[in-house]
Amino acid sequence: ARRRTMATTDEFVPLPQLADVDGYRPTTFDYDPPAGSKDPKGGIPPGKSEWVDVFRKSIPEFRKRAAGDPRVPDAASLADRFADDFSAALDRIHAGDHADLFEGQPTVLKMCRLRDETLRSLGFTDCFKDVKATENERALTVLPSVLAEIDTIADAKDRLLALIQGAFAGNIFDLGAAASAKLHEEGGSDFRSTRARLRSRPWLVDDFDSLHQAWTANGATGGELASTWRKCVMFVDNSGADVVLGMLPIARELARRGCAVVLAANEVPSINDVTADELEDLLPRVAELDETFAEAVKCGAIKVCSSGSDLPVIDLRRVSKRLAATVDDADFVILEGMGRAIETNLEAAFDCDALRIGMVKHPEVAQCLGGELYDCVCRFEAAGYI
């Protein structure tokens, strides 16, 4: 079996589409905001205590997945050790005693890395592997009917709306967030019911109309093969419904309209995020189910490339050299999911058109944005927006 290992520092370069590498700040929210800070509704924003608690609330799900990992001998006791070790690290971060854990103040990047490295140090390299596989299979059975529904929509705007709503609905499969993990355990996160319950427009961040204008800038209707963009780099998020029912239909639609799509996925497993290897294995399965997708894969219009990442969030100053070379000429960036598009990169500036889409699954993230749990974010910015 293929095994991914973490890349060394000299294998990373900035994403070519970053408009200002020196001024780029990957994280969106300050984990230790200055005194007197206000959230969009005038309240006190979440501080270090609240953000530490976000990670503390994730421990039961991680412990459960680790304890049930059949690839790790003595998994149950090691899972307990993970819970104890990570909880103790969180106590130290809360107390400000974290100089030997990471440099500087806590951020979502540092906290996610600490959690994943704690797991990996105990031998848990992919403890969500089985649930990812199960959810992928489940999503594949639903995919043909989802694509058939999309293909019946002739109006370009309605079709695009259905695709974006599908991305929101799929994005709820996130076992790294306590609220959505609980929803999954209770069986309330299936794609169709989630899509039916989505918040109506306007969404919390709603640039859909601008996205639609750009999507049809060449005057193309839903049935015509004409794309505004030549190549899109699409950073995907979770396995299962998220990538299969949410993002692959968008990739298919872009390819159908003449835009090549490079699906950028993690090099190394993290939570239930899809890896590049897993996505490579999924593409022929999807191609068997859909002729349009099969043709796109066959001619290279849809392909996979490792982002180089080993986290559920991403610092775009550090992507794989291979990805940077592959997407050097991309004129459209899509970042999907709360980790890559909201907690990181929501404010990033690109020198090409950029779309960030995801669902809010932490109350603390919702508060920072002035919204509510399960609100939707669709931020589209045209090239050169700073």
Coordinates of N, CA, C and O in Angstrom, one line a residue, residues 46-212:
P46 N -14.4 35.5 20.9 CA -13.8 34.4 21.6 C -12.3 34.7 21.8 O -11.6 35.2 21.0
G47 N -11.8 34.3 23.0 CA -10.4 34.5 23.3 C -9.8 33.1 23.5 O -10.3 32.1 23.1
K48 N -8.6 33.2 24.0 CA -7.8 31.9 24.1 C -8.5 30.8 24.8 O -8.5 29.7 24.4
S49 N -9.2 31.1 25.9 CA -10.0 30.1 26.7 C -11.0 29.4 25.8 O -11.1 28.2 25.8
E50 N -11.7 30.2 25.0 CA -12.8 29.6 24.2 C -12.2 28.8 23.0 O -12.7 27.7 22.7
W51 N -11.1 29.3 22.4 CA -10.5 28.5 21.3 C -9.8 27.2 21.8 O -9.9 26.2 21.2
V52 N -9.2 27.3 23.0 CA -8.7 26.0 23.6 C -9.8 25.1 23.8 O -9.7 23.8 23.6
D53 N -11.0 25.6 24.2 CA -12.1 24.7 24.5 C -12.7 24.1 23.2 O -13.2 22.9 23.2
V54 N -12.5 24.8 22.1 CA -12.9 24.2 20.8 C -12.1 22.9 20.6 O -12.7 21.9 20.2
F55 N -10.8 22.9 20.8 CA -10.0 21.8 20.6 C -10.2 20.7 21.7 O -10.2 19.5 21.4
R56 N -10.5 21.2 22.9 CA -10.8 20.2 24.0 C -12.1 19.4 23.6 O -12.2 18.2 23.9
K57 N -13.1 20.1 23.0 CA -14.3 19.4 22.7 C -14.2 18.4 21.6 O -15.0 17.5 21.3
S58 N -13.1 18.5 20.8 CA -12.8 17.5 19.7 C -12.2 16.2 20.3 O -12.2 15.2 19.5
I59 N -11.7 16.2 21.5 CA -11.0 15.0 22.0 C -11.8 13.8 22.0 O -11.4 12.7 21.6
P60 N -13.1 13.8 22.5 CA -13.9 12.5 22.5 C -14.0 11.9 21.1 O -13.9 10.6 21.0
E61 N -14.2 12.6 20.0 CA -14.3 12.0 18.7 C -13.0 11.4 18.3 O -12.9 10.3 17.7
F62 N -11.9 12.1 18.5 CA -10.6 11.6 18.2 C -10.2 10.4 19.0 O -9.7 9.4 18.5
R63 N -10.5 10.4 20.3 CA -10.3 9.3 21.1 C -11.1 8.0 20.6 O -10.5 6.9 20.6
K64 N -12.3 8.3 20.3 CA -13.2 7.2 19.8 C -12.6 6.5 18.5 O -12.5 5.3 18.4
R65 N -12.2 7.4 17.5 CA -11.7 6.9 16.3 C -10.3 6.2 16.5 O -10.0 5.2 15.9
A66 N -9.5 6.7 17.4 CA -8.2 6.1 17.7 C -8.4 4.8 18.4 O -7.7 3.8 18.0
A67 N -9.3 4.7 19.3 CA -9.5 3.5 20.1 C -10.0 2.3 19.2 O -9.7 1.2 19.5
G68 N -10.7 2.7 18.1 CA -11.2 1.7 17.2 C -10.3 1.4 16.0 O -10.8 0.7 15.1
D69 N -9.1 1.9 16.0 CA -8.2 1.8 14.9 C -7.6 0.4 14.9 O -6.8 0.0 15.7
P70 N -8.0 -0.5 13.9 CA -7.5 -1.9 13.9 C -6.1 -2.0 13.5 O -5.5 -3.1 13.6
R71 N -5.5 -0.9 13.0 CA -4.1 -1.0 12.5 C -3.1 -0.7 13.6 O -1.9 -0.8 13.4
V72 N -3.6 -0.3 14.8 CA -2.7 0.1 15.9 C -2.9 -0.9 17.1 O -3.9 -1.0 17.6
P73 N -1.8 -1.7 17.4 CA -1.9 -2.6 18.6 C -2.1 -1.8 19.8 O -1.6 -0.7 20.0
D74 N -2.9 -2.3 20.7 CA -3.2 -1.7 22.0 C -3.8 -0.3 21.8 O -3.5 0.7 22.5
A75 N -4.7 -0.2 20.8 CA -5.2 1.1 20.4 C -6.0 1.8 21.5 O -5.9 3.0 21.6
A76 N -6.8 1.0 22.2 CA -7.7 1.7 23.3 C -6.8 2.4 24.3 O -7.2 3.6 24.7
S77 N -5.8 1.8 24.8 CA -5.0 2.4 25.8 C -4.2 3.6 25.3 O -4.0 4.6 25.9
L78 N -3.7 3.5 24.0 CA -3.0 4.6 23.4 C -4.0 5.7 23.1 O -3.5 6.9 23.1
A79 N -5.2 5.4 22.8 CA -6.2 6.5 22.5 C -6.4 7.3 23.8 O -6.5 8.5 23.8
D80 N -6.5 6.6 25.0 CA -6.6 7.2 26.3 C -5.4 8.1 26.5 O -5.5 9.2 27.0
R81 N -4.2 7.6 26.1 CA -3.0 8.4 26.3 C -3.0 9.7 25.5 O -2.6 10.7 25.9
F82 N -3.5 9.5 24.2 CA -3.6 10.7 23.4 C -4.5 11.7 24.1 O -4.2 12.9 24.1
A83 N -5.7 11.3 24.6 CA -6.6 12.2 25.2 C -6.0 12.9 26.4 O -6.1 14.1 26.6
D84 N -5.2 12.2 27.2 CA -4.6 12.7 28.3 C -3.5 13.7 27.9 O -3.3 14.8 28.5
D85 N -2.6 13.3 27.0 CA -1.5 14.1 26.5 C -2.0 15.4 25.9 O -1.4 16.5 26.2
F86 N -3.0 15.3 25.0 CA -3.4 16.5 24.3 C -4.2 17.4 25.3 O -4.0 18.7 25.2
S87 N -4.9 16.9 26.2 CA -5.6 17.7 27.2 C -4.6 18.4 28.1 O -4.8 19.6 28.4
A88 N -3.5 17.7 28.5 CA -2.5 18.4 29.3 C -1.8 19.5 28.5 O -1.6 20.6 29.0
A89 N -1.6 19.3 27.2 CA -1.0 20.4 26.3 C -2.0 21.6 26.2 O -1.5 22.7 26.3
L90 N -3.3 21.3 26.1 CA -4.3 22.4 26.1 C -4.3 23.2 27.4 O -4.4 24.4 27.4
D91 N -4.1 22.5 28.5 CA -4.0 23.2 29.8 C -2.8 24.1 29.8 O -2.9 25.3 30.3
R92 N -1.7 23.7 29.3 CA -0.5 24.5 29.2 C -0.7 25.7 28.3 O -0.3 26.8 28.6
I93 N -1.3 25.5 27.2 CA -1.6 26.6 26.3 C -2.5 27.6 26.9 O -2.2 28.8 26.8
H94 N -3.5 27.2 27.6 CA -4.4 28.1 28.3 C -3.7 28.9 29.4 O -4.0 30.1 29.6
A95 N -2.7 28.3 30.0 CA -1.9 28.9 31.1 C -0.8 29.8 30.5 O -0.1 30.5 31.3
G96 N -0.6 29.7 29.2 CA 0.5 30.5 28.6 C 1.9 29.8 28.7 O 2.9 30.4 28.3
D97 N 1.9 28.5 29.1 CA 3.1 27.8 29.3 C 3.3 26.9 28.1 O 3.3 25.6 28.2
H98 N 3.5 27.4 26.9 CA 3.6 26.6 25.7 C 4.8 26.9 24.8 O 4.8 26.5 23.6
A99 N 5.9 27.5 25.4 CA 7.0 27.8 24.6 C 7.7 26.6 24.0 O 8.3 26.7 22.9
D100 N 7.6 25.4 24.6 CA 8.3 24.3 24.1 C 7.3 23.5 23.2 O 7.7 22.4 22.6
L101 N 6.1 23.9 23.1 CA 5.1 23.3 22.2 C 5.1 23.9 20.8 O 5.0 23.2 19.8
F102 N 5.2 25.2 20.7 CA 5.3 25.9 19.5 C 5.8 27.3 19.8 O 5.7 27.8 20.9
E103 N 6.3 28.0 18.7 CA 6.7 29.4 18.8 C 5.6 30.4 18.8 O 4.6 30.1 18.0
G104 N 5.6 31.4 19.5 CA 4.7 32.5 19.4 C 3.3 32.1 20.0 O 3.2 31.2 20.8
Q105 N 2.3 32.9 19.7 CA 1.0 32.8 20.2 C 0.2 31.6 19.5 O 0.5 31.3 18.4
P106 N -0.8 31.0 20.2 CA -1.5 30.0 19.5 C -2.3 30.5 18.3 O -2.8 31.6 18.3
T107 N -2.4 29.6 17.3 CA -3.2 29.9 16.1 C -3.9 28.5 15.7 O -3.5 27.5 16.2
V108 N -4.8 28.6 14.8 CA -5.5 27.4 14.4 C -4.5 26.4 13.7 O -4.6 25.2 13.9
L109 N -3.5 27.0 13.0 CA -2.5 26.1 12.4 C -1.7 25.4 13.4 O -1.4 24.2 13.3
K110 N -1.2 26.1 14.4 CA -0.4 25.5 15.4 C -1.1 24.5 16.3 O -0.6 23.4 16.6
M111 N -2.4 24.8 16.6 CA -3.2 23.9 17.4 C -3.6 22.6 16.7 O -3.5 21.5 17.2
C112 N -3.9 22.7 15.4 CA -4.2 21.5 14.6 C -2.9 20.7 14.4 O -3.0 19.4 14.5
R113 N -1.8 21.3 14.2 CA -0.6 20.5 14.1 C -0.3 19.8 15.4 O 0.1 18.6 15.4
L114 N -0.4 20.5 16.5 CA -0.1 19.8 17.8 C -1.0 18.6 18.0 O -0.6 17.6 18.5
R115 N -2.3 18.7 17.7 CA -3.2 17.6 17.9 C -2.9 16.5 17.0 O -2.8 15.3 17.4
D116 N -2.6 16.7 15.7 CA -2.2 15.7 14.8 C -0.9 15.0 15.1 O -0.7 13.8 15.0
E117 N 0.1 15.8 15.6 CA 1.4 15.3 15.9 C 1.3 14.4 17.2 O 2.0 13.4 17.3
T118 N 0.4 14.8 18.1 CA 0.2 14.0 19.3 C -0.4 12.6 18.9 O 0.1 11.6 19.4
L119 N -1.3 12.6 18.0 CA -1.9 11.3 17.5 C -0.8 10.5 16.8 O -0.6 9.3 17.0
R120 N -0.1 11.1 15.9 CA 0.9 10.4 15.1 C 2.0 9.9 15.9 O 2.6 8.8 15.6
S121 N 2.4 10.6 17.0 CA 3.5 10.1 17.9 C 3.2 8.8 18.6 O 4.0 8.1 19.0
L122 N 1.9 8.5 18.6 CA 1.4 7.3 19.3 C 1.1 6.2 18.3 O 0.6 5.1 18.7
G123 N 1.3 6.5 17.0 CA 1.1 5.4 16.0 C -0.2 5.6 15.2 O -0.4 4.8 14.3
F124 N -1.0 6.6 15.5 CA -2.2 6.8 14.8 C -2.0 7.7 13.6 O -2.1 8.9 13.6
T125 N -1.7 7.0 12.5 CA -1.4 7.8 11.3 C -2.6 8.1 10.4 O -2.6 9.0 9.6
D126 N -3.7 7.3 10.7 CA -4.9 7.5 9.9 C -6.1 6.8 10.6 O -6.7 5.9 10.0
C127 N -6.4 7.3 11.8 CA -7.4 6.6 12.5 C -8.9 6.9 12.1 O -9.8 6.2 12.5
F128 N -9.0 7.8 11.1 CA -10.4 8.0 10.5 C -10.5 7.3 9.2 O -11.5 7.5 8.4
K129 N -9.5 6.4 8.8 CA -9.5 5.7 7.5 C -10.8 4.9 7.2 O -11.3 5.0 6.1
D130 N -11.3 4.2 8.2 CA -12.4 3.3 8.0 C -13.7 4.1 7.7 O -14.5 3.8 6.9
V131 N -13.9 5.2 8.5 CA -15.1 6.0 8.4 C -15.1 6.8 7.1 O -16.1 7.0 6.4
K132 N -13.9 7.2 6.6 CA -13.7 7.8 5.3 C -14.1 6.9 4.2 O -14.9 7.3 3.3
A133 N -13.7 5.6 4.3 CA -14.0 4.7 3.2 C -15.5 4.4 3.2 O -16.1 4.3 2.1
T134 N -16.1 4.2 4.4 CA -17.5 4.0 4.5 C -18.3 5.1 3.9 O -19.3 4.9 3.1
E135 N -17.9 6.3 4.2 CA -18.7 7.5 3.7 C -18.5 7.7 2.2 O -19.3 8.2 1.5
N136 N -17.3 7.4 1.7 CA -17.0 7.4 0.3 C -18.0 6.5 -0.5 O -18.6 6.9 -1.5
E137 N -18.1 5.3 0.0 CA -19.0 4.3 -0.6 C -20.4 4.7 -0.6 O -21.2 4.6 -1.6
R138 N -20.8 5.3 0.5 CA -22.2 5.8 0.7 C -22.5 6.9 -0.3 O -23.5 7.0 -1.0
A139 N -21.5 7.8 -0.5 CA -21.7 8.9 -1.4 C -21.7 8.5 -2.8 O -22.5 9.0 -3.6
L140 N -20.9 7.5 -3.2 CA -20.9 7.0 -4.6 C -22.3 6.5 -5.0 O -22.6 6.6 -6.2
T141 N -23.0 5.9 -4.1 CA -24.3 5.3 -4.4 C -25.3 6.4 -4.7 O -26.3 6.2 -5.4
V142 N -25.1 7.6 -4.1 CA -26.0 8.7 -4.3 C -25.6 9.6 -5.5 O -26.5 10.3 -6.1
L143 N -24.4 9.6 -5.9 CA -23.9 10.5 -6.9 C -24.6 10.5 -8.2 O -24.9 11.6 -8.7
P144 N -24.9 9.4 -8.8 CA -25.6 9.4 -10.1 C -26.9 10.2 -10.0 O -27.2 11.0 -11.0
S145 N -27.7 10.1 -9.0 CA -29.0 10.8 -8.9 C -28.7 12.3 -8.7 O -29.5 13.1 -9.2
V146 N -27.7 12.6 -7.9 CA -27.3 14.0 -7.7 C -26.9 14.7 -9.0 O -27.4 15.8 -9.4
L147 N -26.1 14.0 -9.8 CA -25.7 14.5 -11.1 C -26.9 14.6 -12.1 O -27.0 15.6 -12.8
A148 N -27.7 13.7 -12.0 CA -28.9 13.7 -12.9 C -29.8 14.9 -12.6 O -30.3 15.6 -13.5
E149 N -30.0 15.2 -11.3 CA -30.7 16.4 -10.8 C -30.1 17.6 -11.4 O -30.8 18.5 -11.9
I150 N -28.8 17.8 -11.3 CA -28.1 18.9 -11.8 C -28.3 19.1 -13.3 O -28.5 20.2 -13.8
D151 N -28.2 18.0 -14.0 CA -28.3 18.0 -15.4 C -29.6 18.4 -16.0 O -29.8 18.8 -17.1
T152 N -30.7 18.3 -15.1 CA -32.0 18.7 -15.5 C -32.2 20.2 -15.4 O -33.2 20.7 -15.9
I153 N -31.3 20.9 -14.8 CA -31.4 22.4 -14.6 C -30.8 23.1 -15.8 O -29.6 23.1 -15.9
A154 N -31.6 23.7 -16.6 CA -31.1 24.4 -17.8 C -30.6 25.8 -17.5 O -29.7 26.2 -18.2
D155 N -31.2 26.5 -16.6 CA -30.9 27.9 -16.3 C -29.5 27.9 -15.6 O -29.3 27.2 -14.6
A156 N -28.6 28.7 -16.1 CA -27.2 28.7 -15.6 C -27.1 29.1 -14.2 O -26.4 28.5 -13.4
K157 N -27.9 30.1 -13.8 CA -27.9 30.6 -12.4 C -28.4 29.6 -11.4 O -27.9 29.3 -10.4
D158 N -29.5 28.9 -11.8 CA -30.1 27.9 -10.9 C -29.2 26.7 -10.8 O -29.1 26.1 -9.8
R159 N -28.6 26.4 -11.9 CA -27.7 25.2 -11.9 C -26.5 25.5 -11.0 O -26.1 24.6 -10.2
L160 N -25.9 26.7 -11.1 CA -24.8 27.1 -10.2 C -25.2 27.1 -8.8 O -24.5 26.6 -7.9
L161 N -26.4 27.6 -8.5 CA -26.9 27.6 -7.1 C -27.0 26.2 -6.6 O -26.6 26.0 -5.4
A162 N -27.5 25.3 -7.4 CA -27.6 23.9 -6.9 C -26.2 23.3 -6.6 O -26.1 22.6 -5.7
L163 N -25.3 23.7 -7.4 CA -23.9 23.2 -7.2 C -23.3 23.7 -5.9 O -22.7 23.0 -5.1
I164 N -23.5 25.0 -5.7 CA -23.0 25.6 -4.5 C -23.7 25.1 -3.2 O -23.1 24.8 -2.2
Q165 N -25.0 24.9 -3.3 CA -25.7 24.3 -2.2 C -25.3 22.9 -1.9 O -25.2 22.5 -0.8
G166 N -24.9 22.2 -3.0 CA -24.4 20.8 -2.8 C -23.1 20.9 -2.1 O -22.8 20.0 -1.2
A167 N -22.3 21.9 -2.3 CA -21.0 22.0 -1.6 C -21.2 22.3 -0.1 O -20.5 21.7 0.7
F168 N -22.2 23.1 0.2 CA -22.5 23.4 1.6 C -23.0 22.1 2.2 O -22.6 21.8 3.4
A169 N -23.9 21.4 1.6 CA -24.5 20.2 2.2 C -23.5 19.2 2.5 O -23.4 18.5 3.5
G170 N -22.6 18.9 1.5 CA -21.5 17.9 1.7 C -20.5 18.3 2.8 O -20.0 17.4 3.5
N171 N -20.3 19.6 2.9 CA -19.3 20.1 3.9 C -19.6 19.8 5.3 O -18.8 20.0 6.2
I172 N -20.8 19.4 5.6 CA -21.2 19.1 7.0 C -20.5 17.8 7.5 O -20.4 17.6 8.7
F173 N -20.0 17.0 6.6 CA -19.3 15.7 7.1 C -17.9 16.1 7.5 O -16.9 16.1 6.8
D174 N -17.8 16.6 8.8 CA -16.6 17.1 9.4 C -16.5 16.5 10.8 O -17.2 17.0 11.7
L175 N -15.6 15.5 11.0 CA -15.5 14.9 12.3 C -14.5 15.6 13.2 O -14.3 15.2 14.3
G176 N -13.9 16.7 12.7 CA -13.0 17.5 13.5 C -13.7 18.6 14.3 O -13.2 19.2 15.2
A177 N -15.0 18.8 14.0 CA -15.8 19.8 14.8 C -16.8 19.1 15.6 O -17.5 18.2 15.1
A178 N -16.9 19.4 16.9 CA -17.8 18.7 17.8 C -19.2 18.7 17.4 O -19.9 17.6 17.5
A179 N -19.7 19.8 16.9 CA -21.2 19.8 16.6 C -21.5 18.9 15.4 O -22.5 18.2 15.4
S180 N -20.7 19.0 14.3 CA -21.0 18.2 13.1 C -20.6 16.7 13.4 O -21.2 15.8 12.8
A181 N -19.6 16.4 14.3 CA -19.3 15.0 14.6 C -20.5 14.4 15.4 O -20.9 13.3 15.1
K182 N -21.1 15.2 16.3 CA -22.3 14.7 17.0 C -23.5 14.4 16.0 O -24.2 13.4 16.1
L183 N -23.6 15.4 15.0 CA -24.7 15.2 14.0 C -24.5 13.9 13.2 O -25.4 13.2 12.9
H184 N -23.2 13.7 12.9 CA -22.9 12.4 12.1 C -23.2 11.2 12.9 O -23.8 10.2 12.4
E185 N -22.9 11.2 14.2 CA -23.1 10.1 15.1 C -24.6 9.8 15.2 O -25.0 8.6 15.3
E186 N -25.4 10.9 15.2 CA -26.8 10.7 15.4 C -27.5 10.4 14.0 O -28.8 10.3 14.0
G187 N -26.8 10.4 12.9 CA -27.4 10.1 11.6 C -28.1 11.3 11.0 O -28.9 11.1 10.1
G188 N -27.8 12.5 11.4 CA -28.5 13.6 10.9 C -27.7 14.5 9.9 O -28.0 15.6 9.6
S189 N -26.6 13.9 9.3 CA -25.8 14.6 8.4 C -25.9 14.1 7.0 O -24.9 14.3 6.2
D190 N -26.9 13.4 6.6 CA -27.0 12.9 5.2 C -27.2 14.0 4.3 O -27.8 15.1 4.6
F191 N -26.7 13.8 3.0 CA -26.6 14.9 2.1 C -27.9 15.6 1.7 O -28.1 16.8 1.8
R192 N -28.9 14.8 1.4 CA -30.2 15.4 0.9 C -30.9 16.1 2.0 O -31.5 17.2 1.8
S193 N -31.0 15.6 3.2 CA -31.7 16.3 4.3 C -30.9 17.5 4.7 O -31.5 18.6 5.0
T194 N -29.6 17.5 4.7 CA -28.8 18.7 5.0 C -29.0 19.8 3.9 O -29.2 20.9 4.2
R195 N -29.1 19.4 2.6 CA -29.3 20.3 1.6 C -30.7 21.0 1.7 O -30.8 22.2 1.5
A196 N -31.6 20.2 2.1 CA -33.0 20.7 2.3 C -33.1 21.7 3.4 O -34.0 22.6 3.4
R197 N -32.2 21.5 4.4 CA -32.3 22.4 5.6 C -31.4 23.6 5.5 O -31.3 24.3 6.5
L198 N -30.7 23.8 4.4 CA -29.7 24.9 4.3 C -30.4 26.2 4.6 O -31.5 26.4 4.2
R199 N -29.6 27.1 5.2 CA -30.1 28.5 5.3 C -30.4 29.1 4.0 O -29.6 28.9 3.0
S200 N -31.5 29.8 3.9 CA -31.8 30.5 2.6 C -30.9 31.7 2.4 O -30.3 32.2 3.4
R201 N -30.8 32.2 1.2 CA -30.0 33.4 0.9 C -30.8 34.6 1.5 O -32.0 34.6 1.5
P202 N -30.1 35.7 1.8 CA -28.7 35.8 1.7 C -28.0 35.0 2.8 O -28.4 35.0 4.0
W203 N -26.8 34.4 2.5 CA -26.0 33.6 3.4 C -25.2 34.6 4.3 O -25.2 35.8 4.0
L204 N -24.5 34.0 5.2 CA -23.7 34.9 6.1 C -22.7 35.7 5.3 O -22.5 36.9 5.6
V205 N -22.0 35.1 4.4 CA -21.2 35.8 3.4 C -21.7 35.3 2.1 O -21.7 34.1 1.8
D206 N -22.2 36.3 1.3 CA -23.0 35.9 0.1 C -22.5 36.7 -1.1 O -23.0 37.8 -1.3
D207 N -21.6 36.2 -1.8 CA -21.1 36.8 -3.1 C -21.6 36.0 -4.3 O -20.9 36.0 -5.3
F208 N -22.7 35.2 -4.1 CA -23.1 34.3 -5.1 C -23.4 35.1 -6.4 O -23.1 34.6 -7.5
D209 N -24.1 36.2 -6.3 CA -24.4 37.0 -7.6 C -23.2 37.4 -8.3 O -23.1 37.3 -9.6
S210 N -22.1 37.8 -7.6 CA -20.8 38.1 -8.3 C -20.2 36.9 -8.9 O -19.7 36.9 -10.0
L211 N -20.3 35.8 -8.2 CA -19.8 34.5 -8.7 C -20.5 34.2 -10.0 O -19.9 33.8 -11.0
H212 N -21.8 34.3 -10.0 CA -22.6 34.0 -11.2 C -22.3 34.8 -12.4 O -22.2 34.4 -13.5

